[in-house]
């Protein structure tokens, strides 16, 4: 163990995204990777496991319980802490004793299956209190803390020292500033929530490209404990066409001493998280030397071994170029950025200057196009299904641009067209029509189109 790491530092994976939960087979793969990269905690919180959230009052059937038990045992066999989360906040009646009893019963079922560590999550819920809750507690924070403390204390009696995690309703700086959860929500939580309970925080934003020491220090005062980071850097549930395989980055190394842990809510597609978790592990275990790009390139070498092909192999340098196109939410990797800039310079140049600028675009574009086309031949069919829809649009754009390049080369003034990119089927559909009506600006505002 590296010197900086306290043994109780939680680091690992949250299955905490919207969308289809992972299969048991995928979870086993995830846990194998976690074990080999010394990621010590797996938090079970898939938003769309009905019994995790919308139907939180219903016990698991015996078949479902067997699957969960397998998962708990798979964690235990690898020395990974299994944390089970429930999200009762969509409709919980905090002042009703029966709802608290139901909550205890649900967690007890999981405890009987071998679970020991638990979480209650109050993220993404309506910010309105029932009249009865308001008159009993006065505030959202008090209602949630009352229930959470009660559950925590009864579990501590059964499993002393077990970890307990809590996700507040405002869980990032932007929500805090907007006053979500009511006045002084976080201050109240800091004062009322049992000091043994960890509090999740995603950073200044839901998806935080950067997390600074200053940000966390102010929060620690308010919460009266360092936060536990719920890191959405690589989450992609909010955009079905993207995924992120860039390096874990944007966090200084000192942050590790200022938080109770870092749990990572990743891409929905389990096989696409190889590089995110390998680089998270590099960050968590780094001594003093840590460079995200170096960590990324090393992780890409490891991931490349999984790209065995039944057709033409994808070269490592082409995989890096492809990975650079699906890097991080607010940044492309350097090679993707260079390709984009070369395309822009070539297309914007005066007709007489275009030819000289073409090679800088055409060479990487052709490599990228071929790498996208080769995804279909991957022997690892799980990886193929995870990647095929995501890389399709990129290949379409490369095809179109390369077609245009050939036409311009023959006739600089030619009217550009492609028989494979026709109105309606190409870039068509309701969503893209709607997107054309409001233009997002760099400052976050929107301008209606004319
Ligand atoms: C969220 C959700 C999370 C989701 C993520 C990215 C938290 C605490 N909750 O707000 O389930 O995957 O955004 O869309 O982050």
Short mmCIF file of C-alpha atoms and ligand atoms in Angstrom, two decimals:
data_model
loop_
_atom_site.label_atom_id
_atom_site.label_comp_id
_atom_site.label_asym_id
_atom_site.label_seq_id
_atom_site.Cartn_x
_atom_site.Cartn_y
_atom_site.Cartn_z
CA UNK A 1 0.00 0.00 0.00
CA UNK A 2 1.27 3.44 -0.94
CA UNK A 3 1.96 5.71 2.04
CA UNK A 4 -0.78 8.24 1.41
CA UNK A 5 -3.60 5.71 1.46
CA UNK A 6 -5.49 5.20 4.66
CA UNK A 7 -6.87 1.69 4.95
CA UNK A 8 -10.40 3.04 5.25
CA UNK A 9 -10.16 5.11 2.03
CA UNK A 10 -13.03 4.01 -0.19
CA UNK A 11 -12.15 3.73 -3.85
CA UNK A 12 -13.94 1.89 -6.59
CA UNK A 13 -17.05 1.68 -8.66
CA UNK A 14 -20.66 2.81 -8.30
CA UNK A 15 -23.14 1.02 -10.51
CA UNK A 16 -25.20 4.16 -10.21
CA UNK A 17 -26.26 5.23 -13.68
CA UNK A 18 -29.67 5.51 -15.36
CA UNK A 19 -30.32 2.76 -17.89
CA UNK A 20 -30.07 -1.02 -18.09
CA UNK A 21 -28.22 -2.41 -15.06
CA UNK A 22 -25.22 -4.65 -15.71
CA UNK A 23 -25.68 -8.39 -16.02
CA UNK A 24 -24.13 -10.68 -13.44
CA UNK A 25 -21.53 -11.69 -16.03
CA UNK A 26 -20.58 -8.05 -16.61
CA UNK A 27 -20.36 -7.49 -12.89
CA UNK A 28 -17.95 -10.40 -12.54
CA UNK A 29 -15.72 -8.84 -15.21
CA UNK A 30 -15.92 -5.48 -13.45
CA UNK A 31 -14.95 -7.07 -10.12
CA UNK A 32 -12.00 -8.91 -11.71
CA UNK A 33 -10.69 -5.62 -13.08
CA UNK A 34 -11.26 -3.89 -9.75
CA UNK A 35 -9.39 -6.59 -7.90
CA UNK A 36 -6.39 -6.42 -10.20
CA UNK A 37 -6.28 -2.62 -9.92
CA UNK A 38 -6.81 -2.53 -6.13
CA UNK A 39 -10.14 -0.75 -6.23
CA UNK A 40 -11.70 -1.77 -2.94
CA UNK A 41 -15.40 -0.86 -3.03
CA UNK A 42 -18.39 -1.65 -5.25
CA UNK A 43 -21.62 0.29 -4.59
CA UNK A 44 -24.79 -1.32 -5.88
CA UNK A 45 -27.11 1.55 -6.89
CA UNK A 46 -28.43 1.06 -10.45
CA UNK A 47 -31.11 3.72 -10.84
CA UNK A 48 -33.28 1.46 -12.96
CA UNK A 49 -33.29 -1.64 -10.78
CA UNK A 50 -36.96 -1.07 -9.89
CA UNK A 51 -36.49 -2.29 -6.34
CA UNK A 52 -33.55 0.03 -5.77
CA UNK A 53 -35.64 3.15 -6.35
CA UNK A 54 -39.19 3.39 -7.68
CA UNK A 55 -40.44 0.16 -6.01
CA UNK A 56 -38.13 0.43 -3.00
CA UNK A 57 -40.76 -0.98 -0.66
CA UNK A 58 -40.83 -4.38 -2.40
CA UNK A 59 -38.63 -7.24 -1.25
CA UNK A 60 -36.52 -9.10 -3.78
CA UNK A 61 -38.04 -12.36 -5.05
CA UNK A 62 -36.09 -15.51 -4.28
CA UNK A 63 -34.63 -15.49 -7.83
CA UNK A 64 -33.51 -11.87 -7.51
CA UNK A 65 -32.14 -12.53 -4.04
CA UNK A 66 -30.04 -15.40 -5.40
CA UNK A 67 -28.47 -13.07 -8.00
CA UNK A 68 -27.70 -10.49 -5.35
CA UNK A 69 -26.21 -13.11 -3.06
CA UNK A 70 -23.94 -14.26 -5.88
CA UNK A 71 -22.82 -10.68 -6.36
CA UNK A 72 -22.14 -10.17 -2.66
CA UNK A 73 -20.11 -13.38 -2.56
CA UNK A 74 -18.23 -12.42 -5.73
CA UNK A 75 -17.18 -9.20 -3.98
CA UNK A 76 -16.21 -11.00 -0.80
CA UNK A 77 -14.15 -13.58 -2.72
CA UNK A 78 -12.10 -10.74 -4.21
CA UNK A 79 -11.72 -8.73 -1.02
CA UNK A 80 -13.97 -5.97 -2.38
CA UNK A 81 -16.38 -4.16 -0.05
CA UNK A 82 -19.97 -4.55 -1.26
CA UNK A 83 -22.22 -1.61 -0.39
CA UNK A 84 -25.94 -1.87 -1.04
CA UNK A 85 -27.86 1.35 -1.67
CA UNK A 86 -31.56 2.09 -1.50
CA UNK A 87 -33.13 5.28 -2.89
CA UNK A 88 -36.49 5.74 -1.14
CA UNK A 89 -36.78 9.47 -1.75
CA UNK A 90 -39.14 9.51 -4.72
CA UNK A 91 -42.14 8.98 -2.44
CA UNK A 92 -41.00 8.24 1.09
CA UNK A 93 -43.29 9.47 3.87
CA UNK A 94 -40.57 10.39 6.37
CA UNK A 95 -42.97 10.87 9.27
CA UNK A 96 -44.66 7.50 8.79
CA UNK A 97 -43.23 4.84 11.09
CA UNK A 98 -44.35 2.18 8.60
CA UNK A 99 -42.07 3.56 5.88
CA UNK A 100 -39.10 3.51 8.23
CA UNK A 101 -39.95 -0.08 9.14
CA UNK A 102 -40.17 -0.98 5.45
CA UNK A 103 -36.76 0.55 4.85
CA UNK A 104 -35.28 -1.46 7.72
CA UNK A 105 -36.91 -4.64 6.39
CA UNK A 106 -35.53 -4.09 2.89
CA UNK A 107 -32.00 -3.60 4.16
CA UNK A 108 -32.36 -6.56 6.50
CA UNK A 109 -33.18 -8.77 3.51
CA UNK A 110 -29.87 -7.76 1.91
CA UNK A 111 -28.06 -8.20 5.24
CA UNK A 112 -29.38 -11.76 5.40
CA UNK A 113 -27.85 -12.34 1.97
CA UNK A 114 -24.44 -11.32 3.35
CA UNK A 115 -24.53 -7.52 2.91
CA UNK A 116 -22.87 -5.49 5.65
CA UNK A 117 -22.32 -1.95 4.36
CA UNK A 118 -25.21 0.23 3.23
CA UNK A 119 -26.16 3.56 1.70
CA UNK A 120 -29.27 5.72 1.50
CA UNK A 121 -29.40 7.96 -1.56
CA UNK A 122 -31.62 11.05 -1.81
CA UNK A 123 -30.37 12.35 -5.16
CA UNK A 124 -32.66 13.25 -8.06
CA UNK A 125 -35.91 13.37 -6.09
CA UNK A 126 -38.77 15.90 -5.99
CA UNK A 127 -37.79 18.90 -3.90
CA UNK A 128 -41.19 19.12 -2.18
CA UNK A 129 -42.19 17.92 1.26
CA UNK A 130 -45.47 16.35 2.23
CA UNK A 131 -47.47 18.46 4.66
CA UNK A 132 -47.15 15.81 7.38
CA UNK A 133 -43.36 15.63 6.98
CA UNK A 134 -43.10 19.40 7.07
CA UNK A 135 -45.05 19.68 10.30
CA UNK A 136 -43.10 16.82 11.93
CA UNK A 137 -39.59 17.82 10.84
CA UNK A 138 -39.71 21.35 9.44
CA UNK A 139 -37.12 20.65 6.78
CA UNK A 140 -36.06 18.10 4.21
CA UNK A 141 -32.64 17.79 5.77
CA UNK A 142 -34.06 16.96 9.20
CA UNK A 143 -36.48 14.41 7.78
CA UNK A 144 -33.79 12.60 5.81
CA UNK A 145 -31.28 12.71 8.67
CA UNK A 146 -33.82 11.38 11.15
CA UNK A 147 -34.54 8.35 8.97
CA UNK A 148 -30.89 7.81 8.04
CA UNK A 149 -29.64 8.04 11.64
CA UNK A 150 -32.28 5.54 12.76
CA UNK A 151 -31.33 3.05 10.06
CA UNK A 152 -27.59 3.59 10.65
CA UNK A 153 -27.84 3.09 14.39
CA UNK A 154 -29.83 -0.12 14.17
CA UNK A 155 -27.39 -1.52 11.59
CA UNK A 156 -24.41 -0.57 13.77
CA UNK A 157 -25.84 -2.73 16.54
CA UNK A 158 -25.91 -5.70 14.19
CA UNK A 159 -22.61 -5.01 12.40
CA UNK A 160 -20.43 -2.67 14.45
CA UNK A 161 -17.99 -0.69 12.32
CA UNK A 162 -19.89 -1.25 9.05
CA UNK A 163 -19.71 1.70 6.63
CA UNK A 164 -22.79 3.80 5.91
CA UNK A 165 -23.09 6.31 3.07
CA UNK A 166 -25.61 9.09 2.44
CA UNK A 167 -26.26 11.06 -0.74
CA UNK A 168 -27.82 14.47 -0.06
CA UNK A 169 -30.49 16.02 -2.29
CA UNK A 170 -28.15 18.88 -3.31
CA UNK A 171 -24.98 16.92 -4.12
CA UNK A 172 -22.91 19.44 -6.07
CA UNK A 173 -21.95 23.12 -5.82
CA UNK A 174 -24.41 24.23 -8.47
CA UNK A 175 -27.35 22.59 -6.64
CA UNK A 176 -26.18 24.03 -3.35
CA UNK A 177 -26.09 27.54 -4.85
CA UNK A 178 -29.57 27.05 -6.30
CA UNK A 179 -30.83 26.30 -2.78
CA UNK A 180 -32.03 22.79 -3.63
CA UNK A 181 -33.40 20.97 -0.59
CA UNK A 182 -34.26 24.21 1.24
CA UNK A 183 -32.38 26.79 3.26
CA UNK A 184 -29.15 25.62 4.90
CA UNK A 185 -29.84 22.02 3.84
CA UNK A 186 -26.16 21.00 3.92
CA UNK A 187 -25.43 22.85 7.16
CA UNK A 188 -28.28 20.97 8.84
CA UNK A 189 -27.08 17.66 7.46
CA UNK A 190 -23.59 18.43 8.78
CA UNK A 191 -24.99 19.07 12.25
CA UNK A 192 -27.63 16.35 12.48
CA UNK A 193 -26.32 13.37 10.52
CA UNK A 194 -24.44 10.92 12.74
CA UNK A 195 -20.69 11.67 12.41
CA UNK A 196 -20.07 8.02 11.47
CA UNK A 197 -21.97 8.45 8.18
CA UNK A 198 -20.16 9.47 4.96
CA UNK A 199 -21.69 12.13 2.71
CA UNK A 200 -21.47 11.95 -1.08
CA UNK A 201 -20.53 14.93 -3.23
CA UNK A 202 -19.94 15.16 -7.00
CA UNK A 203 -17.94 18.43 -6.98
CA UNK A 204 -18.85 21.87 -8.31
CA UNK A 205 -21.06 20.24 -10.96
CA UNK A 206 -22.87 16.94 -11.46
CA UNK A 207 -20.16 16.17 -14.00
CA UNK A 208 -17.10 17.94 -12.60
CA UNK A 209 -14.18 18.28 -14.97
CA UNK A 210 -12.16 19.72 -12.11
CA UNK A 211 -12.26 19.28 -8.37
CA UNK A 212 -10.08 21.65 -6.38
CA UNK A 213 -8.81 21.57 -2.81
CA UNK A 214 -10.48 24.91 -2.09
CA UNK A 215 -13.84 23.53 -3.16
CA UNK A 216 -13.57 20.52 -0.88
CA UNK A 217 -12.17 22.40 2.12
CA UNK A 218 -15.13 24.79 2.32
CA UNK A 219 -17.51 21.90 2.08
CA UNK A 220 -15.74 19.91 4.79
CA UNK A 221 -16.41 22.74 7.26
CA UNK A 222 -20.08 22.75 6.38
CA UNK A 223 -20.53 18.98 6.50
CA UNK A 224 -18.31 18.62 9.58
CA UNK A 225 -16.51 15.78 7.84
CA UNK A 226 -14.65 15.40 4.57
CA UNK A 227 -16.96 14.41 1.72
CA UNK A 228 -16.91 11.12 -0.12
CA UNK A 229 -16.59 11.82 -3.84
CA UNK A 230 -19.21 10.38 -6.19
CA UNK A 231 -17.32 10.93 -9.41
CA UNK A 232 -19.37 11.24 -12.60
CA UNK A 233 -16.42 12.19 -14.81
CA UNK A 234 -16.94 9.23 -17.16
CA UNK A 235 -20.71 8.75 -16.72
CA UNK A 236 -22.41 8.74 -20.12
CA UNK A 237 -26.03 7.97 -19.28
CA UNK A 238 -26.98 11.53 -20.27
CA UNK A 239 -25.89 11.11 -23.90
CA UNK A 240 -26.42 7.82 -25.70
CA UNK A 241 -24.02 8.63 -28.53
CA UNK A 242 -20.95 9.26 -26.40
CA UNK A 243 -18.68 7.39 -24.04
CA UNK A 244 -15.55 8.46 -22.22
CA UNK A 245 -12.30 6.55 -22.17
CA UNK A 246 -9.98 9.44 -21.37
CA UNK A 247 -7.84 9.32 -18.24
CA UNK A 248 -9.03 10.03 -14.73
CA UNK A 249 -7.88 13.64 -14.38
CA UNK A 250 -8.66 17.16 -13.21
CA UNK A 251 -8.09 16.29 -9.55
CA UNK A 252 -4.87 17.21 -7.69
CA UNK A 253 -3.11 14.36 -5.88
CA UNK A 254 -3.58 16.11 -2.51
CA UNK A 255 -7.31 15.69 -2.90
CA UNK A 256 -6.89 12.10 -1.78
CA UNK A 257 -6.05 13.23 1.74
CA UNK A 258 -8.94 15.70 1.82
CA UNK A 259 -11.78 13.25 1.09
CA UNK A 260 -13.05 10.00 2.58
CA UNK A 261 -12.78 8.25 -0.75
CA UNK A 262 -13.52 8.40 -4.46
CA UNK A 263 -16.21 6.20 -5.96
CA UNK A 264 -16.61 6.33 -9.70
CA UNK A 265 -19.96 6.17 -11.52
CA UNK A 266 -18.85 5.13 -15.01
CA UNK A 267 -19.98 4.57 -18.59
CA UNK A 268 -23.12 2.41 -18.79
CA UNK A 269 -21.27 -0.02 -21.07
CA UNK A 270 -19.12 -2.01 -18.66
CA UNK A 271 -16.43 -2.99 -21.24
CA UNK A 272 -15.77 0.68 -22.02
CA UNK A 273 -14.50 1.38 -18.51
CA UNK A 274 -11.14 -0.36 -18.79
CA UNK A 275 -9.15 2.85 -19.25
CA UNK A 276 -11.22 4.96 -16.80
CA UNK A 277 -10.69 2.47 -13.96
CA UNK A 278 -7.08 1.65 -14.75
CA UNK A 279 -6.26 5.37 -14.73
CA UNK A 280 -8.37 5.95 -11.60
CA UNK A 281 -6.27 3.26 -9.95
CA UNK A 282 -3.06 4.95 -11.14
CA UNK A 283 -4.26 8.21 -9.59
CA UNK A 284 -5.33 6.67 -6.30
CA UNK A 285 -2.13 4.68 -5.88
CA UNK A 286 0.36 7.22 -7.29
CA UNK A 287 3.18 8.30 -5.00
CA UNK A 288 4.22 11.71 -6.24
CA UNK A 289 4.50 11.16 -9.97
CA UNK A 290 1.28 11.18 -11.86
CA UNK A 291 0.55 12.35 -15.35
CA UNK A 292 -2.92 11.64 -16.78
CA UNK A 293 -1.81 11.38 -20.42
CA UNK A 294 1.01 8.95 -19.58
CA UNK A 295 -1.43 6.93 -17.48
CA UNK A 296 -3.89 6.95 -20.41
CA UNK A 297 -1.35 5.77 -22.97
CA UNK A 298 -0.25 2.94 -20.67
CA UNK A 299 -3.85 1.91 -20.04
CA UNK A 300 -4.56 2.01 -23.78
CA UNK A 301 -1.81 -0.58 -24.30
CA UNK A 302 -3.60 -2.88 -21.88
CA UNK A 303 -7.00 -2.26 -23.46
CA UNK A 304 -5.57 -2.83 -26.94
CA UNK A 305 -4.98 -6.50 -26.05
CA UNK A 306 -8.78 -6.92 -25.88
CA UNK A 307 -9.20 -5.72 -29.48
CA UNK A 308 -8.28 -9.04 -31.08
CA UNK A 309 -9.89 -9.09 -34.51
CA UNK A 310 -11.39 -11.65 -36.86
CA UNK A 311 -10.63 -9.16 -39.67
CA UNK A 312 -7.77 -6.69 -39.93
CA UNK A 313 -6.25 -5.80 -36.57
CA UNK A 314 -6.59 -2.25 -35.27
CA UNK A 315 -3.11 -0.85 -34.59
CA UNK A 316 -2.45 0.62 -31.14
CA UNK A 317 -1.84 4.09 -32.60
CA UNK A 318 -5.22 3.96 -34.34
CA UNK A 319 -6.94 2.85 -31.15
CA UNK A 320 -5.37 5.84 -29.38
CA UNK A 321 -6.74 8.12 -32.10
CA UNK A 322 -10.18 6.53 -31.70
CA UNK A 323 -9.97 6.78 -27.89
CA UNK A 324 -9.00 10.43 -28.25
CA UNK A 325 -12.34 11.01 -30.03
CA UNK A 326 -14.22 9.73 -26.96
CA UNK A 327 -12.01 11.23 -24.30
CA UNK A 328 -13.64 13.34 -21.61
CA UNK A 329 -16.87 15.37 -21.46
CA UNK A 330 -15.15 18.72 -21.94
CA UNK A 331 -12.05 17.71 -23.88
CA UNK A 332 -11.03 15.58 -26.82
CA UNK A 333 -7.67 13.82 -26.66
CA UNK A 334 -4.80 15.62 -28.40
CA UNK A 335 -4.89 13.53 -31.59
CA UNK A 336 -8.63 13.98 -32.02
CA UNK A 337 -8.29 17.69 -31.42
CA UNK A 338 -5.50 17.86 -34.02
CA UNK A 339 -7.66 15.98 -36.55
CA UNK A 340 -10.57 18.33 -35.90
CA UNK A 341 -8.37 21.40 -36.30
CA UNK A 342 -6.84 20.04 -39.52
CA UNK A 343 -10.34 19.42 -40.93
CA UNK A 344 -11.46 22.91 -39.94
CA UNK A 345 -8.41 24.61 -41.46
CA UNK A 346 -8.75 22.63 -44.68
CA UNK A 347 -12.48 23.33 -45.08
CA UNK A 348 -12.22 27.02 -44.21
CA UNK A 349 -9.23 27.72 -46.45
CA UNK A 350 -9.57 29.63 -49.70
CA UNK A 351 -9.99 27.17 -52.61
CA UNK A 352 -6.43 27.82 -53.83
CA UNK A 353 -4.93 26.92 -50.42
CA UNK A 354 -6.97 23.79 -49.73
CA UNK A 355 -4.83 21.23 -51.47
CA UNK A 356 -1.80 22.00 -49.33
CA UNK A 357 -3.84 21.57 -46.13
CA UNK A 358 -5.52 18.33 -47.14
CA UNK A 359 -2.87 15.71 -46.17
CA UNK A 360 -2.82 16.79 -42.51
CA UNK A 361 -6.51 15.89 -42.36
CA UNK A 362 -6.74 13.01 -44.82
CA UNK A 363 -4.10 10.73 -43.28
CA UNK A 364 -5.54 10.54 -39.73
CA UNK A 365 -9.12 10.67 -41.06
CA UNK A 366 -8.53 7.55 -43.15
CA UNK A 367 -6.97 5.75 -40.19
CA UNK A 368 -9.87 6.74 -37.97
CA UNK A 369 -12.43 5.70 -40.54
CA UNK A 370 -10.83 2.28 -40.83
CA UNK A 371 -10.58 1.79 -37.09
CA UNK A 372 -14.33 2.54 -36.77
CA UNK A 373 -15.09 0.13 -39.61
CA UNK A 374 -13.04 -2.64 -37.99
CA UNK A 375 -15.02 -2.58 -34.72
CA UNK A 376 -17.49 -5.00 -36.30
CA UNK A 377 -14.80 -7.69 -36.47
CA UNK A 378 -13.80 -7.71 -32.83
CA UNK A 379 -13.69 -11.20 -31.34
CA UNK A 380 -14.84 -9.83 -27.99
CA UNK A 381 -18.49 -9.45 -28.89
CA UNK A 382 -19.29 -7.61 -25.65
CA UNK A 383 -16.78 -4.96 -26.62
CA UNK A 384 -18.19 -4.90 -30.16
CA UNK A 385 -21.75 -4.29 -28.93
CA UNK A 386 -20.59 -1.62 -26.54
CA UNK A 387 -18.71 0.25 -29.27
CA UNK A 388 -20.59 -0.32 -32.50
CA UNK A 389 -23.38 2.27 -32.16
CA UNK A 390 -21.03 4.82 -30.64
CA UNK A 391 -18.47 4.65 -33.45
CA UNK A 392 -21.04 4.60 -36.25
CA UNK A 393 -21.65 8.36 -36.42
CA UNK A 394 -17.93 9.06 -36.35
CA UNK A 395 -17.39 6.78 -39.31
CA UNK A 396 -20.25 8.50 -41.16
CA UNK A 397 -18.63 11.89 -40.68
CA UNK A 398 -15.22 10.60 -41.81
CA UNK A 399 -16.82 9.00 -44.88
CA UNK A 400 -18.57 12.23 -45.79
CA UNK A 401 -15.48 14.39 -45.34
CA UNK A 402 -13.23 12.02 -47.28
CA UNK A 403 -15.80 11.92 -50.11
CA UNK A 404 -15.89 15.72 -50.16
CA UNK A 405 -12.08 15.83 -50.16
CA UNK A 406 -11.94 13.70 -53.31
CA UNK A 407 -14.55 15.87 -55.03
CA UNK A 408 -12.73 19.09 -54.14
CA UNK A 409 -9.46 17.65 -55.33
CA UNK A 410 -10.94 17.00 -58.77
CA UNK A 411 -12.80 20.30 -58.91
CA UNK A 412 -12.22 22.95 -56.23
CA UNK A 413 -15.53 24.61 -57.05
CA UNK A 414 -17.63 21.38 -57.17
CA UNK A 415 -20.98 21.19 -55.40
CA UNK A 416 -20.32 18.63 -52.65
CA UNK A 417 -22.60 15.64 -52.28
CA UNK A 418 -22.67 12.04 -51.12
CA UNK A 419 -25.08 9.31 -52.19
CA UNK A 420 -24.81 7.82 -48.69
CA UNK A 421 -25.63 10.98 -46.75
CA UNK A 422 -29.12 11.95 -47.85
CA UNK A 423 -31.62 14.31 -46.23
CA UNK A 424 -33.90 12.49 -43.80
CA UNK A 425 -31.78 9.42 -43.19
CA UNK A 426 -28.57 11.33 -42.47
CA UNK A 427 -28.55 13.57 -39.37
CA UNK A 428 -32.35 13.38 -39.47
CA UNK A 429 -35.06 12.84 -36.89
CA UNK A 430 -36.96 14.81 -34.31
CA UNK A 431 -34.10 15.22 -31.89
CA UNK A 432 -31.76 16.82 -34.39
CA UNK A 433 -34.57 19.06 -35.66
CA UNK A 434 -35.22 20.25 -32.12
CA UNK A 435 -31.51 20.73 -31.48
CA UNK A 436 -31.42 23.10 -34.43
CA UNK A 437 -33.92 25.44 -32.72
CA UNK A 438 -31.85 26.41 -29.68
CA UNK A 439 -28.13 27.06 -29.89
CA UNK A 440 -26.08 26.50 -26.75
CA UNK A 441 -23.44 29.15 -26.08
CA UNK A 442 -20.05 28.69 -24.43
CA UNK A 443 -21.29 30.45 -21.27
CA UNK A 444 -24.13 27.93 -20.84
CA UNK A 445 -26.92 30.14 -22.17
CA UNK A 446 -29.08 29.33 -25.22
CA UNK A 447 -30.05 31.47 -28.21
CA UNK A 448 -33.14 30.65 -30.32
CA UNK A 449 -32.31 30.15 -33.98
CA UNK A 450 -33.97 32.41 -36.55
C1 LIG B 1 -26.70 12.15 -11.46
C2 LIG B 1 -27.07 10.91 -10.75
C3 LIG B 1 -26.40 9.68 -11.33
C4 LIG B 1 -26.20 9.81 -12.84
C5 LIG B 1 -25.33 11.00 -13.06
C6 LIG B 1 -24.93 11.26 -14.52
C7 LIG B 1 -25.61 11.44 -8.82
C8 LIG B 1 -25.46 11.51 -7.33
N1 LIG B 1 -26.80 11.03 -9.30
O1 LIG B 1 -27.10 13.21 -11.11
O2 LIG B 1 -27.18 8.57 -11.01
O3 LIG B 1 -25.63 8.65 -13.36
O4 LIG B 1 -25.98 12.15 -12.59
O5 LIG B 1 -26.06 11.46 -15.33
O6 LIG B 1 -24.69 11.76 -9.52
#
